[in-house]
C-alpha cells in the first residue's frame, strides 16, 4: 500500500491516504496502453466521409458521341471518373471504424495508466472536489494551488453539477467520474487529480 498526501482545494496538506498497489502501483504495460489508446481514438471516428460513384452522379445517361469514326476516344458516359463532374473512382464511403478489445487488456491499460501517473508524481489526491456555486474562478484557483496549470483530468466519485459546470470553461481541463475513467484521458492529461472517494471507488472496481 502506497501512501499519498491528501490536499484540500487550497493546496494545503490535510492528511495522508493509503492506496492499493494493485491499482496505483503496478508495473505499467506500455503495449496494453498503446492498444487501448488506439482503440479509443478509432472509436471516436465518425466515419461519415462519402463520395459519389459514377452511378450516383446525376446525368450522363446518353452516350456523348458515337463509338467509332470521330477521332475521339470512345466514351460511354459524361459521368465517368475522368470527366469533369464525373463520379469518383474508389472514393471513401461511410464506414464504422469502431472495434472492441479484450476486457483484460482494457483493464490492464487503465491500471498501467493510473500507476504511471502515480509513479511519476503526476497524481494529486484531493480530500473533496466540490463548488458551493457556479464559479470558474474556484476551479482555476484550485488548479493553481495544487500545481496543475496545464492539461488536467479531474476525477470525482459522482457528478457534481456545480463543479463540472465551473470547470467546463477552463482550457485543457476535463472532468469525469471514477466509473468513467478511460486510458486515453489519463495518458493525455499532464496532471491526474482525483478525490479520495473516487480513488477508493477505483480500488473497488479495479482492485
mmCIF file with all atom_site columns, C-alpha atoms in Angstrom:
data_model
loop_
_atom_site.group_PDB
_atom_site.id
_atom_site.type_symbol
_atom_site.label_atom_id
_atom_site.label_alt_id
_atom_site.label_comp_id
_atom_site.label_asym_id
_atom_site.label_entity_id
_atom_site.label_seq_id
_atom_site.pdbx_PDB_ins_code
_atom_site.Cartn_x
_atom_site.Cartn_y
_atom_site.Cartn_z
_atom_site.occupancy
_atom_site.B_iso_or_equiv
_atom_site.pdbx_formal_charge
_atom_site.auth_seq_id
_atom_site.auth_comp_id
_atom_site.auth_asym_id
_atom_site.auth_atom_id
_atom_site.pdbx_PDB_model_num
ATOM 1   C CA . UNK A 1 1   ? 0.000   0.000  0.000   1.00 0.00 ? 1   UNK A CA 1
ATOM 2   C CA . UNK A 1 2   ? 1.487   3.284  -1.115  1.00 0.00 ? 2   UNK A CA 1
ATOM 3   C CA . UNK A 1 3   ? 0.892   6.460  0.841   1.00 0.00 ? 3   UNK A CA 1
ATOM 4   C CA . UNK A 1 4   ? -0.214  9.692  -0.830  1.00 0.00 ? 4   UNK A CA 1
ATOM 5   C CA . UNK A 1 5   ? -0.579  13.176 0.592   1.00 0.00 ? 5   UNK A CA 1
ATOM 6   C CA . UNK A 1 6   ? -4.151  14.441 0.621   1.00 0.00 ? 6   UNK A CA 1
ATOM 7   C CA . UNK A 1 7   ? -4.570  18.136 -0.196  1.00 0.00 ? 7   UNK A CA 1
ATOM 8   C CA . UNK A 1 8   ? -7.538  20.413 0.136   1.00 0.00 ? 8   UNK A CA 1
ATOM 9   C CA . UNK A 1 9   ? -8.668  22.693 -2.680  1.00 0.00 ? 9   UNK A CA 1
ATOM 10  C CA . UNK A 1 10  ? -6.346  25.412 -1.357  1.00 0.00 ? 10  UNK A CA 1
ATOM 11  C CA . UNK A 1 11  ? -3.316  23.165 -1.901  1.00 0.00 ? 11  UNK A CA 1
ATOM 12  C CA . UNK A 1 12  ? -2.675  22.524 1.804   1.00 0.00 ? 12  UNK A CA 1
ATOM 13  C CA . UNK A 1 13  ? -1.894  19.032 3.083   1.00 0.00 ? 13  UNK A CA 1
ATOM 14  C CA . UNK A 1 14  ? -4.667  17.818 5.357   1.00 0.00 ? 14  UNK A CA 1
ATOM 15  C CA . UNK A 1 15  ? -3.874  14.098 5.727   1.00 0.00 ? 15  UNK A CA 1
ATOM 16  C CA . UNK A 1 16  ? -2.457  11.031 4.022   1.00 0.00 ? 16  UNK A CA 1
ATOM 17  C CA . UNK A 1 17  ? -4.188  8.083  2.406   1.00 0.00 ? 17  UNK A CA 1
ATOM 18  C CA . UNK A 1 18  ? -3.079  4.557  1.584   1.00 0.00 ? 18  UNK A CA 1
ATOM 19  C CA . UNK A 1 19  ? -3.994  3.339  -1.875  1.00 0.00 ? 19  UNK A CA 1
ATOM 20  C CA . UNK A 1 20  ? -3.723  -0.180 -3.237  1.00 0.00 ? 20  UNK A CA 1
ATOM 21  C CA . UNK A 1 21  ? -0.613  -1.137 -5.172  1.00 0.00 ? 21  UNK A CA 1
ATOM 22  C CA . UNK A 1 22  ? -2.835  -3.367 -7.317  1.00 0.00 ? 22  UNK A CA 1
ATOM 23  C CA . UNK A 1 23  ? -4.393  -0.214 -8.799  1.00 0.00 ? 23  UNK A CA 1
ATOM 24  C CA . UNK A 1 24  ? -1.838  2.564  -8.364  1.00 0.00 ? 24  UNK A CA 1
ATOM 25  C CA . UNK A 1 25  ? 1.408   0.615  -8.050  1.00 0.00 ? 25  UNK A CA 1
ATOM 26  C CA . UNK A 1 26  ? 1.732   -1.976 -10.827 1.00 0.00 ? 26  UNK A CA 1
ATOM 27  C CA . UNK A 1 27  ? 4.494   -2.009 -13.421 1.00 0.00 ? 27  UNK A CA 1
ATOM 28  C CA . UNK A 1 28  ? 2.975   -0.143 -16.401 1.00 0.00 ? 28  UNK A CA 1
ATOM 29  C CA . UNK A 1 29  ? 2.398   -2.213 -19.530 1.00 0.00 ? 29  UNK A CA 1
ATOM 30  C CA . UNK A 1 30  ? 3.112   0.104  -22.462 1.00 0.00 ? 30  UNK A CA 1
ATOM 31  C CA . UNK A 1 31  ? 1.763   -2.339 -25.048 1.00 0.00 ? 31  UNK A CA 1
ATOM 32  C CA . UNK A 1 32  ? -1.633  -2.549 -23.337 1.00 0.00 ? 32  UNK A CA 1
ATOM 33  C CA . UNK A 1 33  ? -1.785  1.242  -23.023 1.00 0.00 ? 33  UNK A CA 1
ATOM 34  C CA . UNK A 1 34  ? -1.000  1.640  -26.721 1.00 0.00 ? 34  UNK A CA 1
ATOM 35  C CA . UNK A 1 35  ? -3.692  -0.850 -27.721 1.00 0.00 ? 35  UNK A CA 1
ATOM 36  C CA . UNK A 1 36  ? -6.283  0.904  -25.536 1.00 0.00 ? 36  UNK A CA 1
ATOM 37  C CA . UNK A 1 37  ? -5.404  4.397  -26.795 1.00 0.00 ? 37  UNK A CA 1
ATOM 38  C CA . UNK A 1 38  ? -5.560  3.368  -30.466 1.00 0.00 ? 38  UNK A CA 1
ATOM 39  C CA . UNK A 1 39  ? -8.897  1.637  -29.790 1.00 0.00 ? 39  UNK A CA 1
ATOM 40  C CA . UNK A 1 40  ? -10.312 4.740  -28.068 1.00 0.00 ? 40  UNK A CA 1
ATOM 41  C CA . UNK A 1 41  ? -9.284  7.052  -30.912 1.00 0.00 ? 41  UNK A CA 1
ATOM 42  C CA . UNK A 1 42  ? -10.659 4.665  -33.538 1.00 0.00 ? 42  UNK A CA 1
ATOM 43  C CA . UNK A 1 43  ? -13.983 4.510  -31.717 1.00 0.00 ? 43  UNK A CA 1
ATOM 44  C CA . UNK A 1 44  ? -14.224 8.322  -31.777 1.00 0.00 ? 44  UNK A CA 1
ATOM 45  C CA . UNK A 1 45  ? -14.073 8.464  -35.583 1.00 0.00 ? 45  UNK A CA 1
ATOM 46  C CA . UNK A 1 46  ? -17.372 9.377  -37.202 1.00 0.00 ? 46  UNK A CA 1
ATOM 47  C CA . UNK A 1 47  ? -16.713 7.602  -40.476 1.00 0.00 ? 47  UNK A CA 1
ATOM 48  C CA . UNK A 1 48  ? -19.216 9.819  -42.333 1.00 0.00 ? 48  UNK A CA 1
ATOM 49  C CA . UNK A 1 49  ? -16.931 10.757 -45.246 1.00 0.00 ? 49  UNK A CA 1
ATOM 50  C CA . UNK A 1 50  ? -18.520 9.914  -48.581 1.00 0.00 ? 50  UNK A CA 1
ATOM 51  C CA . UNK A 1 51  ? -18.120 10.389 -52.321 1.00 0.00 ? 51  UNK A CA 1
ATOM 52  C CA . UNK A 1 52  ? -20.444 9.623  -55.238 1.00 0.00 ? 52  UNK A CA 1
ATOM 53  C CA . UNK A 1 53  ? -19.612 6.922  -57.747 1.00 0.00 ? 53  UNK A CA 1
ATOM 54  C CA . UNK A 1 54  ? -20.479 7.284  -61.447 1.00 0.00 ? 54  UNK A CA 1
ATOM 55  C CA . UNK A 1 55  ? -23.792 5.545  -60.818 1.00 0.00 ? 55  UNK A CA 1
ATOM 56  C CA . UNK A 1 56  ? -24.777 8.095  -58.160 1.00 0.00 ? 56  UNK A CA 1
ATOM 57  C CA . UNK A 1 57  ? -23.923 11.311 -60.040 1.00 0.00 ? 57  UNK A CA 1
ATOM 58  C CA . UNK A 1 58  ? -26.910 12.820 -61.853 1.00 0.00 ? 58  UNK A CA 1
ATOM 59  C CA . UNK A 1 59  ? -26.820 12.944 -65.645 1.00 0.00 ? 59  UNK A CA 1
ATOM 60  C CA . UNK A 1 60  ? -24.628 11.054 -68.074 1.00 0.00 ? 60  UNK A CA 1
ATOM 61  C CA . UNK A 1 61  ? -27.325 8.748  -69.388 1.00 0.00 ? 61  UNK A CA 1
ATOM 62  C CA . UNK A 1 62  ? -26.634 9.468  -73.052 1.00 0.00 ? 62  UNK A CA 1
ATOM 63  C CA . UNK A 1 63  ? -23.514 8.310  -74.867 1.00 0.00 ? 63  UNK A CA 1
ATOM 64  C CA . UNK A 1 64  ? -21.683 11.601 -75.673 1.00 0.00 ? 64  UNK A CA 1
ATOM 65  C CA . UNK A 1 65  ? -20.745 10.573 -79.245 1.00 0.00 ? 65  UNK A CA 1
ATOM 66  C CA . UNK A 1 66  ? -20.808 7.522  -81.434 1.00 0.00 ? 66  UNK A CA 1
ATOM 67  C CA . UNK A 1 67  ? -18.364 4.731  -80.792 1.00 0.00 ? 67  UNK A CA 1
ATOM 68  C CA . UNK A 1 68  ? -16.279 4.993  -83.963 1.00 0.00 ? 68  UNK A CA 1
ATOM 69  C CA . UNK A 1 69  ? -15.273 7.459  -86.610 1.00 0.00 ? 69  UNK A CA 1
ATOM 70  C CA . UNK A 1 70  ? -14.968 10.708 -84.611 1.00 0.00 ? 70  UNK A CA 1
ATOM 71  C CA . UNK A 1 71  ? -11.273 10.614 -83.792 1.00 0.00 ? 71  UNK A CA 1
ATOM 72  C CA . UNK A 1 72  ? -12.129 10.874 -80.093 1.00 0.00 ? 72  UNK A CA 1
ATOM 73  C CA . UNK A 1 73  ? -11.521 8.168  -77.545 1.00 0.00 ? 73  UNK A CA 1
ATOM 74  C CA . UNK A 1 74  ? -14.587 6.027  -77.023 1.00 0.00 ? 74  UNK A CA 1
ATOM 75  C CA . UNK A 1 75  ? -16.834 7.240  -74.198 1.00 0.00 ? 75  UNK A CA 1
ATOM 76  C CA . UNK A 1 76  ? -19.986 5.761  -72.742 1.00 0.00 ? 76  UNK A CA 1
ATOM 77  C CA . UNK A 1 77  ? -20.975 8.500  -70.267 1.00 0.00 ? 77  UNK A CA 1
ATOM 78  C CA . UNK A 1 78  ? -20.065 12.045 -69.273 1.00 0.00 ? 78  UNK A CA 1
ATOM 79  C CA . UNK A 1 79  ? -20.126 10.932 -65.663 1.00 0.00 ? 79  UNK A CA 1
ATOM 80  C CA . UNK A 1 80  ? -17.144 8.582  -65.889 1.00 0.00 ? 80  UNK A CA 1
ATOM 81  C CA . UNK A 1 81  ? -14.351 9.402  -63.379 1.00 0.00 ? 81  UNK A CA 1
ATOM 82  C CA . UNK A 1 82  ? -12.114 11.072 -65.986 1.00 0.00 ? 82  UNK A CA 1
ATOM 83  C CA . UNK A 1 83  ? -14.773 13.668 -66.843 1.00 0.00 ? 83  UNK A CA 1
ATOM 84  C CA . UNK A 1 84  ? -15.362 16.956 -65.054 1.00 0.00 ? 84  UNK A CA 1
ATOM 85  C CA . UNK A 1 85  ? -18.418 16.498 -62.829 1.00 0.00 ? 85  UNK A CA 1
ATOM 86  C CA . UNK A 1 86  ? -17.954 12.758 -63.159 1.00 0.00 ? 86  UNK A CA 1
ATOM 87  C CA . UNK A 1 87  ? -18.119 10.238 -60.353 1.00 0.00 ? 87  UNK A CA 1
ATOM 88  C CA . UNK A 1 88  ? -15.212 9.368  -58.055 1.00 0.00 ? 88  UNK A CA 1
ATOM 89  C CA . UNK A 1 89  ? -13.396 6.090  -58.593 1.00 0.00 ? 89  UNK A CA 1
ATOM 90  C CA . UNK A 1 90  ? -12.619 4.127  -55.417 1.00 0.00 ? 90  UNK A CA 1
ATOM 91  C CA . UNK A 1 91  ? -13.538 7.060  -53.157 1.00 0.00 ? 91  UNK A CA 1
ATOM 92  C CA . UNK A 1 92  ? -14.380 6.773  -49.449 1.00 0.00 ? 92  UNK A CA 1
ATOM 93  C CA . UNK A 1 93  ? -17.784 5.592  -48.295 1.00 0.00 ? 93  UNK A CA 1
ATOM 94  C CA . UNK A 1 94  ? -19.364 5.765  -44.814 1.00 0.00 ? 94  UNK A CA 1
ATOM 95  C CA . UNK A 1 95  ? -17.951 3.075  -42.549 1.00 0.00 ? 95  UNK A CA 1
ATOM 96  C CA . UNK A 1 96  ? -17.726 2.140  -38.892 1.00 0.00 ? 96  UNK A CA 1
ATOM 97  C CA . UNK A 1 97  ? -14.185 2.314  -37.511 1.00 0.00 ? 97  UNK A CA 1
ATOM 98  C CA . UNK A 1 98  ? -15.072 1.073  -34.015 1.00 0.00 ? 98  UNK A CA 1
ATOM 99  C CA . UNK A 1 99  ? -13.968 -2.266 -32.627 1.00 0.00 ? 99  UNK A CA 1
ATOM 100 C CA . UNK A 1 100 ? -13.727 -3.960 -29.250 1.00 0.00 ? 100 UNK A CA 1
ATOM 101 C CA . UNK A 1 101 ? -10.664 -5.084 -27.327 1.00 0.00 ? 101 UNK A CA 1
ATOM 102 C CA . UNK A 1 102 ? -10.266 -7.779 -24.716 1.00 0.00 ? 102 UNK A CA 1
ATOM 103 C CA . UNK A 1 103 ? -11.574 -6.809 -21.259 1.00 0.00 ? 103 UNK A CA 1
ATOM 104 C CA . UNK A 1 104 ? -8.353  -7.940 -19.566 1.00 0.00 ? 104 UNK A CA 1
ATOM 105 C CA . UNK A 1 105 ? -6.289  -5.763 -21.889 1.00 0.00 ? 105 UNK A CA 1
ATOM 106 C CA . UNK A 1 106 ? -8.584  -2.780 -21.300 1.00 0.00 ? 106 UNK A CA 1
ATOM 107 C CA . UNK A 1 107 ? -8.364  -3.234 -17.526 1.00 0.00 ? 107 UNK A CA 1
ATOM 108 C CA . UNK A 1 108 ? -4.563  -3.657 -17.626 1.00 0.00 ? 108 UNK A CA 1
ATOM 109 C CA . UNK A 1 109 ? -4.262  -0.487 -19.703 1.00 0.00 ? 109 UNK A CA 1
ATOM 110 C CA . UNK A 1 110 ? -6.247  1.592  -17.185 1.00 0.00 ? 110 UNK A CA 1
ATOM 111 C CA . UNK A 1 111 ? -4.215  0.202  -14.278 1.00 0.00 ? 111 UNK A CA 1
ATOM 112 C CA . UNK A 1 112 ? -0.984  0.905  -16.169 1.00 0.00 ? 112 UNK A CA 1
ATOM 113 C CA . UNK A 1 113 ? -2.002  4.494  -16.916 1.00 0.00 ? 113 UNK A CA 1
ATOM 114 C CA . UNK A 1 114 ? -3.015  5.143  -13.291 1.00 0.00 ? 114 UNK A CA 1
ATOM 115 C CA . UNK A 1 115 ? 0.169   3.579  -11.931 1.00 0.00 ? 115 UNK A CA 1
ATOM 116 C CA . UNK A 1 116 ? 2.348   5.537  -14.370 1.00 0.00 ? 116 UNK A CA 1
ATOM 117 C CA . UNK A 1 117 ? 0.795   8.823  -13.222 1.00 0.00 ? 117 UNK A CA 1
ATOM 118 C CA . UNK A 1 118 ? 1.247   7.866  -9.550  1.00 0.00 ? 118 UNK A CA 1
ATOM 119 C CA . UNK A 1 119 ? 4.873   6.802  -10.016 1.00 0.00 ? 119 UNK A CA 1
ATOM 120 C CA . UNK A 1 120 ? 5.735   9.933  -11.978 1.00 0.00 ? 120 UNK A CA 1
ATOM 121 C CA . UNK A 1 121 ? 4.331   12.160 -9.220  1.00 0.00 ? 121 UNK A CA 1
ATOM 122 C CA . UNK A 1 122 ? 1.615   13.495 -11.503 1.00 0.00 ? 122 UNK A CA 1
ATOM 123 C CA . UNK A 1 123 ? -1.295  12.201 -9.414  1.00 0.00 ? 123 UNK A CA 1
ATOM 124 C CA . UNK A 1 124 ? -2.810  14.675 -6.953  1.00 0.00 ? 124 UNK A CA 1
ATOM 125 C CA . UNK A 1 125 ? -5.243  13.453 -4.308  1.00 0.00 ? 125 UNK A CA 1
ATOM 126 C CA . UNK A 1 126 ? -7.810  15.967 -3.043  1.00 0.00 ? 126 UNK A CA 1
ATOM 127 C CA . UNK A 1 127 ? -9.958  15.459 0.056   1.00 0.00 ? 127 UNK A CA 1
ATOM 128 C CA . UNK A 1 128 ? -13.124 16.757 -1.630  1.00 0.00 ? 128 UNK A CA 1
ATOM 129 C CA . UNK A 1 129 ? -13.868 18.241 -5.043  1.00 0.00 ? 129 UNK A CA 1
ATOM 130 C CA . UNK A 1 130 ? -16.911 20.481 -4.821  1.00 0.00 ? 130 UNK A CA 1
ATOM 131 C CA . UNK A 1 131 ? -18.153 24.006 -5.524  1.00 0.00 ? 131 UNK A CA 1
ATOM 132 C CA . UNK A 1 132 ? -20.716 25.905 -3.487  1.00 0.00 ? 132 UNK A CA 1
ATOM 133 C CA . UNK A 1 133 ? -21.715 27.948 -6.532  1.00 0.00 ? 133 UNK A CA 1
ATOM 134 C CA . UNK A 1 134 ? -21.185 28.062 -10.291 1.00 0.00 ? 134 UNK A CA 1
ATOM 135 C CA . UNK A 1 135 ? -17.828 29.828 -10.408 1.00 0.00 ? 135 UNK A CA 1
ATOM 136 C CA . UNK A 1 136 ? -14.973 29.068 -12.800 1.00 0.00 ? 136 UNK A CA 1
ATOM 137 C CA . UNK A 1 137 ? -12.529 31.017 -10.640 1.00 0.00 ? 137 UNK A CA 1
ATOM 138 C CA . UNK A 1 138 ? -12.918 28.437 -7.870  1.00 0.00 ? 138 UNK A CA 1
ATOM 139 C CA . UNK A 1 139 ? -11.568 25.686 -10.140 1.00 0.00 ? 139 UNK A CA 1
ATOM 140 C CA . UNK A 1 140 ? -8.856  27.941 -11.587 1.00 0.00 ? 140 UNK A CA 1
ATOM 141 C CA . UNK A 1 141 ? -7.613  28.812 -8.107  1.00 0.00 ? 141 UNK A CA 1
ATOM 142 C CA . UNK A 1 142 ? -7.672  25.143 -7.086  1.00 0.00 ? 142 UNK A CA 1
ATOM 143 C CA . UNK A 1 143 ? -5.602  24.118 -10.102 1.00 0.00 ? 143 UNK A CA 1
ATOM 144 C CA . UNK A 1 144 ? -3.057  26.849 -9.396  1.00 0.00 ? 144 UNK A CA 1
ATOM 145 C CA . UNK A 1 145 ? -2.868  25.861 -5.719  1.00 0.00 ? 145 UNK A CA 1
ATOM 146 C CA . UNK A 1 146 ? -2.109  22.205 -6.464  1.00 0.00 ? 146 UNK A CA 1
ATOM 147 C CA . UNK A 1 147 ? 0.289   22.960 -9.330  1.00 0.00 ? 147 UNK A CA 1
ATOM 148 C CA . UNK A 1 148 ? -1.834  21.793 -12.251 1.00 0.00 ? 148 UNK A CA 1
ATOM 149 C CA . UNK A 1 149 ? -1.707  24.731 -14.619 1.00 0.00 ? 149 UNK A CA 1
ATOM 150 C CA . UNK A 1 150 ? -1.716  22.746 -17.892 1.00 0.00 ? 150 UNK A CA 1
ATOM 151 C CA . UNK A 1 151 ? -3.877  19.843 -19.059 1.00 0.00 ? 151 UNK A CA 1
ATOM 152 C CA . UNK A 1 152 ? -5.603  18.162 -16.139 1.00 0.00 ? 152 UNK A CA 1
ATOM 153 C CA . UNK A 1 153 ? -8.055  15.309 -15.694 1.00 0.00 ? 153 UNK A CA 1
ATOM 154 C CA . UNK A 1 154 ? -10.247 15.782 -12.623 1.00 0.00 ? 154 UNK A CA 1
ATOM 155 C CA . UNK A 1 155 ? -11.959 12.648 -11.301 1.00 0.00 ? 155 UNK A CA 1
ATOM 156 C CA . UNK A 1 156 ? -14.756 12.786 -8.747  1.00 0.00 ? 156 UNK A CA 1
ATOM 157 C CA . UNK A 1 157 ? -16.701 9.923  -7.187  1.00 0.00 ? 157 UNK A CA 1
ATOM 158 C CA . UNK A 1 158 ? -20.011 11.265 -8.531  1.00 0.00 ? 158 UNK A CA 1
ATOM 159 C CA . UNK A 1 159 ? -21.253 14.052 -10.786 1.00 0.00 ? 159 UNK A CA 1
ATOM 160 C CA . UNK A 1 160 ? -21.248 17.422 -9.017  1.00 0.00 ? 160 UNK A CA 1
ATOM 161 C CA . UNK A 1 161 ? -23.122 19.697 -11.424 1.00 0.00 ? 161 UNK A CA 1
ATOM 162 C CA . UNK A 1 162 ? -21.751 22.934 -9.985  1.00 0.00 ? 162 UNK A CA 1
ATOM 163 C CA . UNK A 1 163 ? -18.148 21.699 -10.080 1.00 0.00 ? 163 UNK A CA 1
ATOM 164 C CA . UNK A 1 164 ? -18.482 20.259 -13.600 1.00 0.00 ? 164 UNK A CA 1
ATOM 165 C CA . UNK A 1 165 ? -20.004 23.492 -14.937 1.00 0.00 ? 165 UNK A CA 1
ATOM 166 C CA . UNK A 1 166 ? -17.379 25.578 -13.159 1.00 0.00 ? 166 UNK A CA 1
ATOM 167 C CA . UNK A 1 167 ? -14.573 23.562 -14.755 1.00 0.00 ? 167 UNK A CA 1
ATOM 168 C CA . UNK A 1 168 ? -16.120 23.483 -18.228 1.00 0.00 ? 168 UNK A CA 1
ATOM 169 C CA . UNK A 1 169 ? -14.666 26.840 -19.309 1.00 0.00 ? 169 UNK A CA 1
ATOM 170 C CA . UNK A 1 170 ? -11.105 26.118 -18.157 1.00 0.00 ? 170 UNK A CA 1
ATOM 171 C CA . UNK A 1 171 ? -8.906  25.292 -21.196 1.00 0.00 ? 171 UNK A CA 1
ATOM 172 C CA . UNK A 1 172 ? -7.275  21.861 -21.048 1.00 0.00 ? 172 UNK A CA 1
ATOM 173 C CA . UNK A 1 173 ? -9.373  20.645 -18.105 1.00 0.00 ? 173 UNK A CA 1
ATOM 174 C CA . UNK A 1 174 ? -11.657 17.625 -18.320 1.00 0.00 ? 174 UNK A CA 1
ATOM 175 C CA . UNK A 1 175 ? -13.885 16.275 -15.553 1.00 0.00 ? 175 UNK A CA 1
ATOM 176 C CA . UNK A 1 176 ? -15.200 12.742 -15.203 1.00 0.00 ? 176 UNK A CA 1
ATOM 177 C CA . UNK A 1 177 ? -16.285 10.205 -12.589 1.00 0.00 ? 177 UNK A CA 1
ATOM 178 C CA . UNK A 1 178 ? -14.437 7.205  -11.226 1.00 0.00 ? 178 UNK A CA 1
ATOM 179 C CA . UNK A 1 179 ? -16.630 4.770  -13.153 1.00 0.00 ? 179 UNK A CA 1
ATOM 180 C CA . UNK A 1 180 ? -15.957 6.589  -16.453 1.00 0.00 ? 180 UNK A CA 1
ATOM 181 C CA . UNK A 1 181 ? -12.160 6.837  -16.317 1.00 0.00 ? 181 UNK A CA 1
ATOM 182 C CA . UNK A 1 182 ? -10.500 5.671  -19.523 1.00 0.00 ? 182 UNK A CA 1
ATOM 183 C CA . UNK A 1 183 ? -6.895  5.115  -20.504 1.00 0.00 ? 183 UNK A CA 1
ATOM 184 C CA . UNK A 1 184 ? -6.709  7.848  -23.131 1.00 0.00 ? 184 UNK A CA 1
ATOM 185 C CA . UNK A 1 185 ? -7.882  10.629 -20.805 1.00 0.00 ? 185 UNK A CA 1
ATOM 186 C CA . UNK A 1 186 ? -5.405  9.587  -18.109 1.00 0.00 ? 186 UNK A CA 1
ATOM 187 C CA . UNK A 1 187 ? -2.465  9.395  -20.546 1.00 0.00 ? 187 UNK A CA 1
ATOM 188 C CA . UNK A 1 188 ? -3.434  12.643 -22.298 1.00 0.00 ? 188 UNK A CA 1
ATOM 189 C CA . UNK A 1 189 ? -3.501  14.687 -19.075 1.00 0.00 ? 189 UNK A CA 1
ATOM 190 C CA . UNK A 1 190 ? -0.403  16.276 -17.558 1.00 0.00 ? 190 UNK A CA 1
ATOM 191 C CA . UNK A 1 191 ? -1.894  16.053 -14.067 1.00 0.00 ? 191 UNK A CA 1
ATOM 192 C CA . UNK A 1 192 ? -4.322  13.462 -12.741 1.00 0.00 ? 192 UNK A CA 1
ATOM 193 C CA . UNK A 1 193 ? -6.431  14.992 -9.953  1.00 0.00 ? 193 UNK A CA 1
ATOM 194 C CA . UNK A 1 194 ? -8.661  12.637 -8.009  1.00 0.00 ? 194 UNK A CA 1
ATOM 195 C CA . UNK A 1 195 ? -10.764 12.872 -4.861  1.00 0.00 ? 195 UNK A CA 1
ATOM 196 C CA . UNK A 1 196 ? -10.235 10.394 -2.012  1.00 0.00 ? 196 UNK A CA 1
ATOM 197 C CA . UNK A 1 197 ? -13.698 8.906  -2.525  1.00 0.00 ? 197 UNK A CA 1
ATOM 198 C CA . UNK A 1 198 ? -13.071 8.466  -6.248  1.00 0.00 ? 198 UNK A CA 1
ATOM 199 C CA . UNK A 1 199 ? -9.742  6.736  -5.550  1.00 0.00 ? 199 UNK A CA 1
ATOM 200 C CA . UNK A 1 200 ? -11.466 4.327  -3.164  1.00 0.00 ? 200 UNK A CA 1
ATOM 201 C CA . UNK A 1 201 ? -14.144 3.632  -5.763  1.00 0.00 ? 201 UNK A CA 1
ATOM 202 C CA . UNK A 1 202 ? -11.473 2.851  -8.358  1.00 0.00 ? 202 UNK A CA 1
ATOM 203 C CA . UNK A 1 203 ? -9.936  0.398  -5.901  1.00 0.00 ? 203 UNK A CA 1
ATOM 204 C CA . UNK A 1 204 ? -13.307 -1.333 -5.528  1.00 0.00 ? 204 UNK A CA 1
ATOM 205 C CA . UNK A 1 205 ? -13.867 -1.574 -9.266  1.00 0.00 ? 205 UNK A CA 1
ATOM 206 C CA . UNK A 1 206 ? -10.332 -2.372 -10.455 1.00 0.00 ? 206 UNK A CA 1
ATOM 207 C CA . UNK A 1 207 ? -8.659  -3.835 -7.377  1.00 0.00 ? 207 UNK A CA 1
#
